[in-house]
Amino acid sequence: MKMRRFLTIILSLVILSSTFLGTAYAEKVFRWSGSWGNTWDLSFHQGFIWVHMMGLTEGLIKWDKDMNPVKGMAESYTISKDGTVYTFKIRKDAKWSNGDKVTAYDFEYGIKYILSPKNGRGSFFGGAWYIKNAKDYANAVISDPNQVGIKVLDEYTIQFTLDGPHPDFLTTCALPTLYPMHRTSIEKLGNKAFDAGNLVTNGPYKLVGYTPNVEYILEKNPYYYDADKVEVDKIVGKLGGDPFLMYRRNEVDLINVGAAQLPVIEKDPILKKELITFPQSTVNLMYFSYFEHPAFDDRRVLTALQKAIDKEKICKFVYRGLAKPAYSVVTDLIPGSTANDPEVVEKFRFDPEAARKLLAEAGYPGGKGFPTVHFLIHSGQANDPLILAVKSEWEKNLGIKVIIDNYEQGVWSVKRFEIQSEPTFTFSGASYLYPDPAAPLTLNYAEGCLVASLKTKDLVEKVRLEKEQTEALKAGDTKKAAELAKRIHNIIYTRSAPEARKILSLVQQAQRTTDPNKRLELYRQANKIRDINMYSSFPLVQPMSARLVKSNFEVPFNKYLVGFPVGFAYIRTK
């Protein structure tokens, strides 16, 4: 009897103990329909760099949950009186996910790796191009990385010398082009250093699993200096499937919502309560691919293509009011934007009669003789009502033929940068990552306007020379690479439109001034010239961000990055 009672007590204690431990150590997992990409290498400008920013890698500066720039890896910093020299002290408790200490040398190596033309040659250089000689190094004009204005003063002190005063440089230190990279693993493993299990990072999470087109898995980095403040243990980014269906099956906790899902959400009391909407600094655009055809060198044709699109109707019926027409590539959330400038709006306002007249004046009455246009899309865009609406508007209002070419996302991400045999457009959103007038007109964006103003045959020639330059660098022929860089520079700066060169001049003036009002006005003028001349793309709509979030999570969102979470480390459970 006593033995039975004793065993009963022991069994009860075991059950209570296991229940308590199960509750205390229950893993907290956050699943979302995540940003996609095809490499974890930071030198490539594609979707996974934003996963780095949200949790894998941390710069000298980071954003807090309210999007204020605060110290990250930096313990302190000083700025010279003329605003051209920034000196950062790195915190001594900063470690990589393998336990190695983070040093100033890691920042020097990482930034120069990202800038190096031998690597990904990502188009998004941001504040890195503010650094003295960084642009010339990235473009292979100079081959010596020691000429770049980055100096390690000691193991925990790094200094940047800029090409002029740039008030937004500190904020750009939170962006991926100014991140550190783990030199030892990269030099030892090469490209395999960017594989799951090998990738060494210094942020609140580490990459432990990745299956292309399926999912990636992040787990807490135990060596992160603020690890005790990170609540969610695991992040799962889903890369395939139907996000809305997955959300309703309770397979994910966060998804982006499109207009097609709104009628279902509005009828479901639970989904309606979980819907979050907010303004975002994003414009949905049509981008020109690389192709050669004289029709697209004619500004009358480009204006006609814009005026043939009824953006008001698209916002009302396609987006169900969760968007407004866009006439600028820069949203009105960014200071200096000309999104609401009357002249810009009027030039591209929907007017099918005027559009047909312009097309006829250009030699294509009723669309006769106009080349077939291709929309290069990925599988995730196959049923995008915006793309289908633009196709319908051009065919109906201009009489031109549009063919949609649908590719798997990985193939699309490569193909969109290739030279096309026929006129081709791609669709994507553009977000400007912080609320400063320089954000949409950093030097690489300003130079992008020069490139976008080239005749199509000159643009194709430039792309071919860039491919030759890449091959020369791979072969170690720096002399040939430098010669090709000069030829590319000559095309950009001598064949671009005068208005585009005016944009660059205004941006350079803005970068040299310390007067905030003058600086703002210079950027506003540059934005207007770009908008009026349609350099690089057609703005379509400025969408609201719409997200479904499970009620047991609290997620701070980044309205300057397509409504992604500000950082996984800030996600809380309720």
Coordinates of C-alpha atoms in Angstrom, one line a residue:
M1 CA 0.0 0.0 0.0
K2 CA 2.8 2.4 1.0
M3 CA 4.7 1.4 -2.1
R4 CA 1.7 2.0 -4.4
R5 CA 1.2 5.5 -2.8
F6 CA 4.9 6.2 -3.2
L7 CA 4.9 5.3 -6.9
T8 CA 1.8 7.4 -7.4
I9 CA 3.5 10.5 -6.0
I10 CA 6.6 9.9 -8.0
L11 CA 4.5 9.5 -11.2
S12 CA 2.6 12.7 -10.5
L13 CA 5.9 14.6 -10.0
V14 CA 7.3 13.3 -13.3
I15 CA 4.1 14.4 -15.1
L16 CA 4.1 17.8 -13.5
S17 CA 7.8 18.2 -14.1
S18 CA 7.6 17.3 -17.8
T19 CA 4.6 19.6 -18.3
F20 CA 6.4 22.5 -16.7
L21 CA 9.6 21.9 -18.7
G22 CA 7.5 21.5 -21.9
T23 CA 5.9 24.9 -21.3
A24 CA 9.1 26.6 -20.3
Y25 CA 11.1 25.4 -23.3
A26 CA 8.4 25.3 -26.0
E27 CA 10.1 26.5 -29.2
K28 CA 8.7 29.7 -30.6
V29 CA 8.5 29.5 -34.4
F30 CA 7.5 32.3 -36.8
R31 CA 6.6 31.2 -40.3
W32 CA 6.0 33.7 -43.2
S33 CA 5.8 33.8 -46.9
G34 CA 9.3 35.1 -47.2
S35 CA 11.5 37.1 -49.5
W36 CA 13.0 34.9 -52.2
G37 CA 16.4 34.9 -53.9
N38 CA 19.0 32.6 -55.4
T39 CA 22.1 33.2 -53.3
W40 CA 23.0 34.3 -49.8
D41 CA 26.0 36.1 -51.1
L42 CA 25.7 39.8 -50.1
S43 CA 27.4 41.0 -53.3
F44 CA 24.3 40.0 -55.3
H45 CA 21.4 42.4 -55.3
Q46 CA 18.4 40.1 -54.9
G47 CA 15.8 39.1 -52.4
F48 CA 17.9 37.3 -49.8
I49 CA 19.9 40.5 -49.0
W50 CA 16.7 41.7 -47.2
V51 CA 16.7 38.5 -45.1
H52 CA 20.3 39.4 -44.1
M53 CA 19.0 42.9 -43.1
M54 CA 16.0 41.5 -41.2
G55 CA 18.0 39.1 -39.0
L56 CA 21.1 37.4 -40.4
T57 CA 23.6 40.3 -40.6
E58 CA 24.0 43.5 -38.7
G59 CA 25.8 46.7 -39.7
L60 CA 27.5 49.4 -37.6
I61 CA 24.0 51.0 -37.5
K62 CA 20.7 49.2 -37.3
W63 CA 17.0 50.3 -37.1
D64 CA 15.0 50.0 -33.9
K65 CA 11.5 48.7 -34.1
D66 CA 10.2 52.2 -34.9
M67 CA 12.6 52.6 -37.8
N68 CA 15.0 55.0 -36.0
P69 CA 18.7 54.5 -36.8
V70 CA 20.5 53.3 -33.7
K71 CA 23.9 51.8 -32.9
G72 CA 24.3 48.2 -33.9
M73 CA 27.8 46.8 -34.1
A74 CA 29.0 50.3 -33.4
E75 CA 29.7 51.1 -29.7
S76 CA 30.2 54.8 -30.6
Y77 CA 31.1 57.0 -33.6
T78 CA 32.4 60.5 -34.4
I79 CA 31.8 62.7 -37.5
S80 CA 34.3 65.3 -38.7
K81 CA 33.3 68.9 -38.8
D82 CA 33.1 68.9 -42.6
G83 CA 31.0 65.8 -42.6
T84 CA 33.4 63.7 -44.7
V85 CA 35.1 61.5 -42.1
Y86 CA 33.2 58.9 -40.0
T87 CA 35.0 56.9 -37.3
F88 CA 33.3 54.0 -35.6
K89 CA 34.3 52.0 -32.5
I90 CA 33.0 48.4 -32.7
R91 CA 31.6 46.8 -29.6
K92 CA 33.9 44.2 -28.0
D93 CA 31.0 41.8 -27.2
A94 CA 30.1 41.4 -30.9
K95 CA 30.6 37.9 -32.2
W96 CA 30.0 35.8 -35.4
S97 CA 27.6 32.9 -35.3
N98 CA 30.6 30.5 -34.9
G99 CA 31.9 32.4 -31.9
D100 CA 34.6 34.4 -33.6
K101 CA 34.9 38.1 -32.6
V102 CA 33.6 40.7 -35.0
T103 CA 36.4 43.2 -35.9
A104 CA 37.0 46.3 -38.0
Y105 CA 38.8 44.1 -40.5
D106 CA 35.5 42.2 -41.1
F107 CA 33.8 45.4 -42.1
E108 CA 36.7 46.4 -44.4
Y109 CA 36.7 43.0 -46.0
G110 CA 32.9 42.8 -46.4
I111 CA 32.5 46.2 -47.9
K112 CA 35.3 45.8 -50.4
Y113 CA 34.0 42.3 -51.2
I114 CA 30.6 43.7 -52.1
L115 CA 32.2 46.5 -54.1
S116 CA 34.6 44.3 -56.0
P117 CA 33.7 43.9 -59.7
K118 CA 34.9 40.3 -59.4
N119 CA 31.9 39.4 -57.3
G120 CA 28.2 39.9 -57.6
R121 CA 28.3 43.4 -59.1
G122 CA 25.0 44.1 -57.4
S123 CA 23.3 47.3 -58.7
F124 CA 22.4 48.4 -55.1
F125 CA 25.5 50.1 -53.7
G126 CA 23.7 52.8 -51.7
G127 CA 25.9 54.6 -49.3
A128 CA 29.0 52.5 -50.2
W129 CA 29.4 54.8 -53.2
Y130 CA 29.7 57.8 -50.9
I131 CA 33.1 56.4 -49.8
K132 CA 36.1 57.9 -51.6
N133 CA 37.1 56.0 -54.7
A134 CA 34.5 53.2 -54.0
K135 CA 32.6 53.9 -57.3
D136 CA 35.8 53.7 -59.4
Y137 CA 36.8 50.5 -57.7
A138 CA 33.3 49.0 -58.2
N139 CA 33.5 49.9 -61.9
A140 CA 37.0 48.6 -62.4
V141 CA 38.4 52.0 -63.2
I142 CA 40.9 51.4 -60.4
S143 CA 42.1 48.0 -59.4
D144 CA 43.7 48.6 -56.0
P145 CA 41.2 48.2 -53.2
N146 CA 43.6 50.1 -50.8
Q147 CA 42.6 53.3 -52.7
V148 CA 39.1 53.0 -51.3
G149 CA 38.5 55.4 -48.4
I150 CA 38.2 52.7 -45.7
K151 CA 40.9 52.5 -43.0
V152 CA 41.2 50.2 -40.1
L153 CA 42.8 52.1 -37.2
D154 CA 42.9 49.2 -34.9
E155 CA 41.1 45.9 -34.3
Y156 CA 37.9 47.6 -33.1
T157 CA 38.1 51.0 -34.9
I158 CA 37.3 51.7 -38.6
Q159 CA 37.3 55.0 -40.4
F160 CA 35.5 56.0 -43.7
T161 CA 36.6 59.0 -45.8
L162 CA 33.7 60.1 -48.1
D163 CA 33.9 62.0 -51.3
G164 CA 31.9 64.9 -49.8
P165 CA 29.4 65.6 -46.9
H166 CA 26.6 63.1 -47.0
P167 CA 24.1 63.6 -44.2
D168 CA 22.4 60.2 -44.9
F169 CA 25.6 58.1 -44.7
L170 CA 25.0 57.2 -41.1
T171 CA 21.6 55.8 -42.0
T172 CA 23.0 53.8 -45.0
C173 CA 25.3 52.0 -42.6
A174 CA 22.2 50.0 -41.7
L175 CA 22.0 48.7 -45.3
P176 CA 23.5 45.5 -46.7
T177 CA 26.2 47.2 -48.8
L178 CA 28.0 48.3 -45.7
Y179 CA 27.8 45.0 -43.9
P180 CA 30.8 42.9 -42.5
M181 CA 31.6 39.5 -44.0
H182 CA 33.4 36.5 -42.4
R183 CA 36.6 36.4 -44.3
T184 CA 38.0 33.1 -43.0
S185 CA 35.0 31.0 -44.1
I186 CA 34.8 32.7 -47.5
E187 CA 38.5 32.2 -48.3
K188 CA 38.4 28.6 -47.1
L189 CA 35.1 27.5 -48.7
G190 CA 34.7 29.9 -51.7
N191 CA 31.0 30.0 -52.9
K192 CA 30.2 27.2 -50.5
A193 CA 30.6 29.7 -47.7
F194 CA 27.2 31.0 -48.6
D195 CA 25.4 27.6 -48.2
A196 CA 23.1 26.9 -45.2
G197 CA 25.2 25.4 -42.4
N198 CA 28.4 27.2 -43.7
L199 CA 27.2 30.8 -43.8
V200 CA 28.7 32.7 -40.8
T201 CA 26.7 35.8 -39.8
N202 CA 26.7 38.3 -37.0
G203 CA 23.0 39.1 -36.6
P204 CA 20.4 37.8 -34.2
Y205 CA 19.8 34.7 -36.4
K206 CA 21.9 32.2 -38.4
L207 CA 20.9 30.2 -41.5
V208 CA 20.5 26.5 -40.7
G209 CA 18.5 25.3 -43.6
Y210 CA 17.7 26.2 -47.2
T211 CA 15.8 24.4 -49.9
P212 CA 15.5 26.4 -53.1
N213 CA 11.9 27.4 -54.0
V214 CA 10.7 25.7 -50.9
E215 CA 11.9 27.3 -47.7
Y216 CA 14.8 28.7 -45.6
I217 CA 15.2 28.2 -41.8
L218 CA 16.9 30.6 -39.4
E219 CA 17.6 29.9 -35.7
K220 CA 18.7 32.2 -33.0
N221 CA 22.4 33.0 -32.9
P222 CA 23.5 32.3 -29.3
Y223 CA 26.6 34.5 -29.7
Y224 CA 24.6 37.7 -30.6
Y225 CA 25.2 40.4 -28.1
D226 CA 21.5 41.0 -27.5
A227 CA 20.4 37.3 -27.8
D228 CA 18.5 37.5 -24.5
K229 CA 16.2 40.1 -26.1
V230 CA 15.3 37.9 -29.1
E231 CA 12.1 36.1 -28.3
V232 CA 11.4 34.0 -31.4
D233 CA 13.6 30.9 -31.6
K234 CA 13.1 30.0 -35.3
I235 CA 12.1 31.8 -38.5
V236 CA 10.8 29.8 -41.4
G237 CA 10.5 31.6 -44.8
K238 CA 8.3 29.8 -47.2
L239 CA 9.2 30.2 -50.8
G240 CA 6.6 28.2 -52.7
G241 CA 2.9 27.3 -52.6
D242 CA -0.2 29.5 -52.4
P243 CA 0.4 31.9 -49.5
F244 CA -3.3 32.7 -48.9
L245 CA -4.2 29.0 -48.8
M246 CA -1.2 28.3 -46.5
Y247 CA -2.3 31.0 -44.1
R248 CA -5.9 29.7 -43.9
R249 CA -4.4 26.2 -43.2
N250 CA -2.4 27.7 -40.4
E251 CA 0.9 26.8 -42.2
V252 CA 2.2 30.4 -42.0
D253 CA 1.8 33.3 -39.7
L254 CA 2.4 36.3 -42.0
I255 CA 1.6 36.8 -45.7
N256 CA 1.3 39.6 -48.2
V257 CA -2.3 40.2 -49.3
G258 CA -3.3 41.0 -52.8
A259 CA -6.6 42.6 -54.0
A260 CA -7.9 39.2 -55.1
Q261 CA -8.0 38.0 -51.5
L262 CA -9.8 41.0 -50.1
P263 CA -13.4 39.9 -50.8
V264 CA -12.8 36.6 -48.9
I265 CA -11.1 38.5 -46.0
E266 CA -13.9 41.0 -45.7
K267 CA -16.4 38.1 -45.2
D268 CA -14.4 36.2 -42.6
P269 CA -14.5 37.8 -39.2
I270 CA -11.2 36.3 -38.0
L271 CA -9.3 37.2 -41.2
K272 CA -10.8 40.7 -41.2
K273 CA -9.5 41.2 -37.6
E274 CA -6.0 39.9 -38.6
L275 CA -5.7 42.2 -41.7
I276 CA -3.2 45.1 -41.3
T277 CA -2.9 47.9 -43.9
F278 CA -0.5 50.8 -43.9
P279 CA 1.2 53.2 -46.4
Q280 CA 4.5 52.0 -47.8
S281 CA 7.3 53.6 -49.8
T282 CA 6.8 51.4 -52.8
V283 CA 5.9 52.0 -56.4
N284 CA 4.9 49.2 -58.7
L285 CA 6.8 49.7 -62.0
M286 CA 7.4 48.4 -65.5
Y287 CA 11.1 48.2 -66.3
F288 CA 12.7 48.2 -69.7
S289 CA 14.8 45.1 -70.4
Y290 CA 17.9 45.2 -72.6
F291 CA 16.8 45.2 -76.2
E292 CA 17.4 47.2 -79.4
H293 CA 14.5 48.9 -81.2
P294 CA 14.2 52.5 -82.5
A295 CA 10.5 52.8 -81.5
F296 CA 11.5 52.9 -77.9
D297 CA 13.9 55.7 -78.5
D298 CA 11.0 57.9 -79.4
R299 CA 9.6 59.9 -76.4
R300 CA 6.2 60.1 -78.2
V301 CA 5.9 56.3 -78.0
L302 CA 6.9 56.2 -74.4
T303 CA 4.4 58.9 -73.5
A304 CA 1.7 57.1 -75.4
L305 CA 2.3 53.9 -73.6
Q306 CA 1.9 55.6 -70.3
K307 CA -1.2 57.7 -71.3
A308 CA -2.9 54.5 -72.5
I309 CA -3.1 53.0 -69.0
D310 CA -6.1 53.9 -66.9
K311 CA -4.4 53.9 -63.5
E312 CA -7.5 55.2 -61.7
K313 CA -9.6 52.3 -62.9
I314 CA -6.8 49.8 -62.0
C315 CA -6.6 51.2 -58.5
K316 CA -10.4 51.1 -58.0
F317 CA -11.2 47.7 -59.5
V318 CA -7.9 45.8 -59.4
Y319 CA -6.6 47.0 -56.0
R320 CA -10.0 47.7 -54.5
G321 CA -8.9 51.0 -53.2
L322 CA -5.7 49.8 -51.7
A323 CA -3.5 51.8 -54.1
K324 CA -3.4 55.1 -55.8
P325 CA -2.1 56.0 -59.3
A326 CA 1.7 56.6 -59.5
Y327 CA 3.2 59.2 -61.9
S328 CA 6.6 59.2 -60.2
V329 CA 9.1 56.4 -59.4
V330 CA 9.4 58.0 -55.9
T331 CA 6.5 57.8 -53.5
D332 CA 5.2 60.8 -51.6
L333 CA 6.6 59.3 -48.4
I334 CA 10.1 60.5 -49.5
P335 CA 11.0 64.2 -49.0
G336 CA 11.6 65.8 -52.4
S337 CA 9.3 63.5 -54.3
T338 CA 7.4 65.0 -57.3
A339 CA 4.7 62.3 -57.1
N340 CA 2.0 64.9 -56.8
D341 CA 3.6 67.6 -59.1
P342 CA 0.8 68.9 -61.4
E343 CA 3.0 68.9 -64.5
V344 CA 4.2 65.4 -63.9
V345 CA 0.7 64.1 -63.3
E346 CA -0.8 65.9 -66.3
K347 CA 1.8 64.6 -68.7
F348 CA 0.9 61.0 -68.0
R349 CA -2.7 61.2 -67.0
F350 CA -4.9 58.6 -68.8
D351 CA -6.0 59.9 -72.2
P352 CA -6.4 57.2 -74.8
E353 CA -7.1 59.6 -77.7
A354 CA -3.9 61.6 -77.0
A355 CA -2.0 58.3 -76.7
R356 CA -3.2 57.1 -80.1
K357 CA -2.4 60.4 -81.7
L358 CA 1.2 60.3 -80.3
L359 CA 1.6 56.8 -81.5
A360 CA 0.4 57.8 -85.0
E361 CA 2.8 60.8 -85.0
A362 CA 5.6 58.4 -84.3
G363 CA 4.7 56.3 -87.3
Y364 CA 2.4 53.6 -85.8
P365 CA -1.2 54.6 -86.5
G366 CA -3.6 52.2 -84.8
G367 CA -0.5 50.2 -83.7
K368 CA 0.3 49.1 -87.2
G369 CA 3.9 48.2 -87.7
F370 CA 4.6 48.4 -84.0
P371 CA 6.7 45.6 -82.7
T372 CA 5.3 42.8 -80.5
V373 CA 5.9 43.6 -76.9
H374 CA 6.9 40.9 -74.3
F375 CA 6.2 40.9 -70.6
L376 CA 8.8 38.8 -68.9
I377 CA 7.3 37.5 -65.7
H378 CA 7.9 34.8 -63.1
S379 CA 5.6 32.1 -61.9
G380 CA 4.5 34.2 -58.8
Q381 CA 3.2 36.9 -61.2
A382 CA 1.2 34.6 -63.5
N383 CA -2.1 35.8 -62.2
D384 CA -1.1 39.3 -61.2
P385 CA -4.1 41.5 -62.2
L386 CA -1.9 44.6 -62.6
I387 CA 0.1 42.9 -65.4
L388 CA -3.0 41.5 -67.1
A389 CA -4.6 45.0 -66.9
V390 CA -1.7 46.7 -68.5
K391 CA -1.7 44.1 -71.3
S392 CA -5.4 44.7 -71.8
E393 CA -5.0 48.5 -71.8
W394 CA -2.3 48.5 -74.4
E395 CA -4.0 46.1 -76.7
K396 CA -7.4 47.8 -76.4
N397 CA -6.3 51.5 -76.5
L398 CA -3.2 51.3 -78.8
G399 CA -3.8 48.1 -80.9
I400 CA -0.4 46.7 -80.1
K401 CA 0.3 43.0 -79.4
V402 CA 1.5 41.9 -76.0
I403 CA 2.9 38.4 -75.2
I404 CA 3.4 37.2 -71.6
D405 CA 6.5 35.0 -71.1
N406 CA 6.3 33.1 -67.8
Y407 CA 9.4 31.6 -66.2
E408 CA 10.2 29.9 -62.9
Q409 CA 11.5 32.6 -60.4
G410 CA 15.1 31.5 -60.4
V411 CA 15.2 31.5 -64.3
W412 CA 13.4 34.8 -64.4
S413 CA 15.9 36.4 -62.0
V414 CA 18.7 35.6 -64.4
K415 CA 16.9 36.1 -67.7
R416 CA 15.7 39.6 -66.9
F417 CA 19.3 40.9 -67.0
E418 CA 20.0 39.3 -70.3
I419 CA 19.8 41.0 -73.7
Q420 CA 16.4 40.3 -75.3
S421 CA 15.7 39.8 -79.0
E422 CA 12.4 41.7 -78.9
P423 CA 11.1 44.6 -76.9
T424 CA 10.6 43.3 -73.3
F425 CA 9.4 44.7 -70.0
T426 CA 9.6 43.3 -66.5
F427 CA 7.4 44.2 -63.5
S428 CA 8.6 44.8 -60.0
G429 CA 8.2 47.1 -57.0
A430 CA 10.7 49.8 -56.1
S431 CA 11.2 50.8 -52.5
Y432 CA 13.4 53.5 -51.2
L433 CA 14.8 52.4 -47.9
Y434 CA 14.8 55.4 -45.7
P435 CA 13.0 58.8 -45.5
D436 CA 15.8 61.1 -46.9
P437 CA 15.7 62.9 -50.3
A438 CA 19.0 61.2 -51.2
A439 CA 17.5 57.7 -50.9
P440 CA 16.1 57.6 -54.5
L441 CA 19.0 59.6 -56.0
T442 CA 22.2 58.2 -54.5
L443 CA 25.0 58.4 -57.0
N444 CA 24.4 55.0 -58.5
Y445 CA 20.7 55.8 -59.1
A446 CA 21.7 59.2 -60.7
E447 CA 24.1 57.4 -63.0
G448 CA 21.3 54.9 -63.7
C449 CA 19.3 57.8 -65.2
L450 CA 22.2 58.4 -67.6
V451 CA 22.1 54.7 -68.6
A452 CA 18.3 54.7 -68.9
S453 CA 18.4 57.7 -71.2
L454 CA 20.7 55.9 -73.8
K455 CA 19.3 54.8 -77.1
T456 CA 18.4 51.2 -77.1
K457 CA 21.4 50.2 -79.3
D458 CA 23.8 52.0 -77.0
L459 CA 22.3 50.3 -74.0
V460 CA 22.8 46.9 -75.6
E461 CA 26.4 47.8 -76.5
K462 CA 27.0 48.8 -72.9
V463 CA 25.6 45.5 -71.5
R464 CA 27.7 43.5 -73.9
L465 CA 30.9 45.4 -72.9
E466 CA 30.0 44.7 -69.2
K467 CA 29.8 41.0 -69.9
E468 CA 33.2 41.2 -71.5
Q469 CA 34.5 43.1 -68.5
T470 CA 33.2 40.4 -66.1
E471 CA 34.9 37.7 -68.1
A472 CA 38.2 39.7 -68.2
L473 CA 38.0 40.1 -64.4
K474 CA 37.4 36.3 -64.0
A475 CA 40.4 35.6 -66.1
G476 CA 42.5 38.1 -64.0
D477 CA 43.1 40.4 -67.0
T478 CA 42.8 43.7 -65.0
K479 CA 44.3 45.7 -67.9
K480 CA 41.5 44.7 -70.3
A481 CA 38.9 45.2 -67.6
A482 CA 40.1 48.8 -67.1
E483 CA 40.0 49.5 -70.8
L484 CA 36.5 48.1 -71.0
A485 CA 35.5 50.3 -68.0
K486 CA 36.7 53.4 -69.9
R487 CA 34.6 52.4 -73.0
I488 CA 31.6 51.8 -70.8
H489 CA 32.1 55.2 -69.0
N490 CA 32.4 56.9 -72.4
I491 CA 29.1 55.4 -73.6
I492 CA 27.3 56.5 -70.4
Y493 CA 28.7 60.0 -70.2
T494 CA 28.8 61.0 -73.9
R495 CA 25.8 59.3 -75.4
S496 CA 23.3 59.9 -72.6
A497 CA 20.6 62.6 -72.8
P498 CA 21.5 66.2 -71.7
E499 CA 18.5 66.1 -69.3
A500 CA 19.9 63.0 -67.6
R501 CA 23.3 64.6 -67.2
K502 CA 21.5 67.6 -65.6
I503 CA 20.1 65.1 -63.0
L504 CA 23.6 64.0 -62.2
S505 CA 24.8 67.6 -61.8
L506 CA 21.9 68.4 -59.5
V507 CA 22.6 65.3 -57.3
Q508 CA 26.3 66.2 -57.1
Q509 CA 25.4 69.7 -56.0
A510 CA 23.0 68.3 -53.4
Q511 CA 25.7 66.0 -52.1
R512 CA 28.1 69.0 -51.6
T513 CA 25.7 71.3 -49.8
T514 CA 25.1 71.3 -46.0
D515 CA 22.0 73.6 -46.3
P516 CA 19.0 71.2 -45.7
N517 CA 16.5 73.4 -47.6
K518 CA 18.8 73.9 -50.6
R519 CA 19.6 70.2 -50.6
L520 CA 15.9 69.3 -50.6
E521 CA 15.2 71.6 -53.5
L522 CA 18.0 70.2 -55.6
Y523 CA 16.8 66.7 -55.1
R524 CA 13.2 67.8 -55.9
Q525 CA 14.4 69.3 -59.3
A526 CA 16.3 66.1 -60.1
N527 CA 13.3 63.9 -59.3
K528 CA 11.1 66.0 -61.6
I529 CA 13.5 65.8 -64.5
R530 CA 13.6 62.0 -64.1
D531 CA 9.8 61.7 -63.9
I532 CA 9.1 63.9 -66.9
N533 CA 11.6 62.0 -69.1
M534 CA 10.6 58.5 -67.9
Y535 CA 14.2 57.4 -67.4
S536 CA 14.4 53.7 -66.6
S537 CA 10.8 52.7 -66.0
F538 CA 7.0 53.4 -66.1
P539 CA 5.4 54.0 -62.7
L540 CA 2.0 52.3 -62.4
V541 CA 0.5 52.4 -58.9
Q542 CA 1.6 53.2 -55.3
P543 CA 0.1 50.3 -53.3
M544 CA -0.8 50.2 -49.7
S545 CA 0.8 47.4 -47.8
A546 CA -1.7 44.8 -46.8
R547 CA -0.7 41.9 -44.5
L548 CA -2.4 39.1 -42.7
V549 CA -0.7 38.4 -39.3
K550 CA -1.8 35.7 -36.9
S551 CA -3.2 37.3 -33.8
N552 CA -0.7 35.6 -31.5
F553 CA 2.2 37.6 -33.0
E554 CA 3.1 41.3 -32.9
V555 CA 5.2 42.3 -35.9
P556 CA 6.7 45.8 -36.4
F557 CA 6.7 46.6 -40.2
N558 CA 9.1 48.5 -42.4
K559 CA 7.1 50.8 -44.6
Y560 CA 10.3 51.6 -46.5
L561 CA 10.9 48.0 -47.6
V562 CA 7.8 46.6 -49.2
G563 CA 6.2 46.1 -45.8
F564 CA 8.6 43.5 -44.6
P565 CA 9.2 43.1 -40.9
V566 CA 11.7 45.7 -39.5
G567 CA 13.6 42.9 -38.0
F568 CA 12.9 39.3 -36.8
A569 CA 14.4 40.1 -33.5
Y570 CA 11.5 42.6 -32.8
I571 CA 8.7 40.0 -33.3
R572 CA 6.9 39.3 -30.1
T573 CA 4.3 36.7 -29.1
K574 CA 1.1 37.8 -27.4

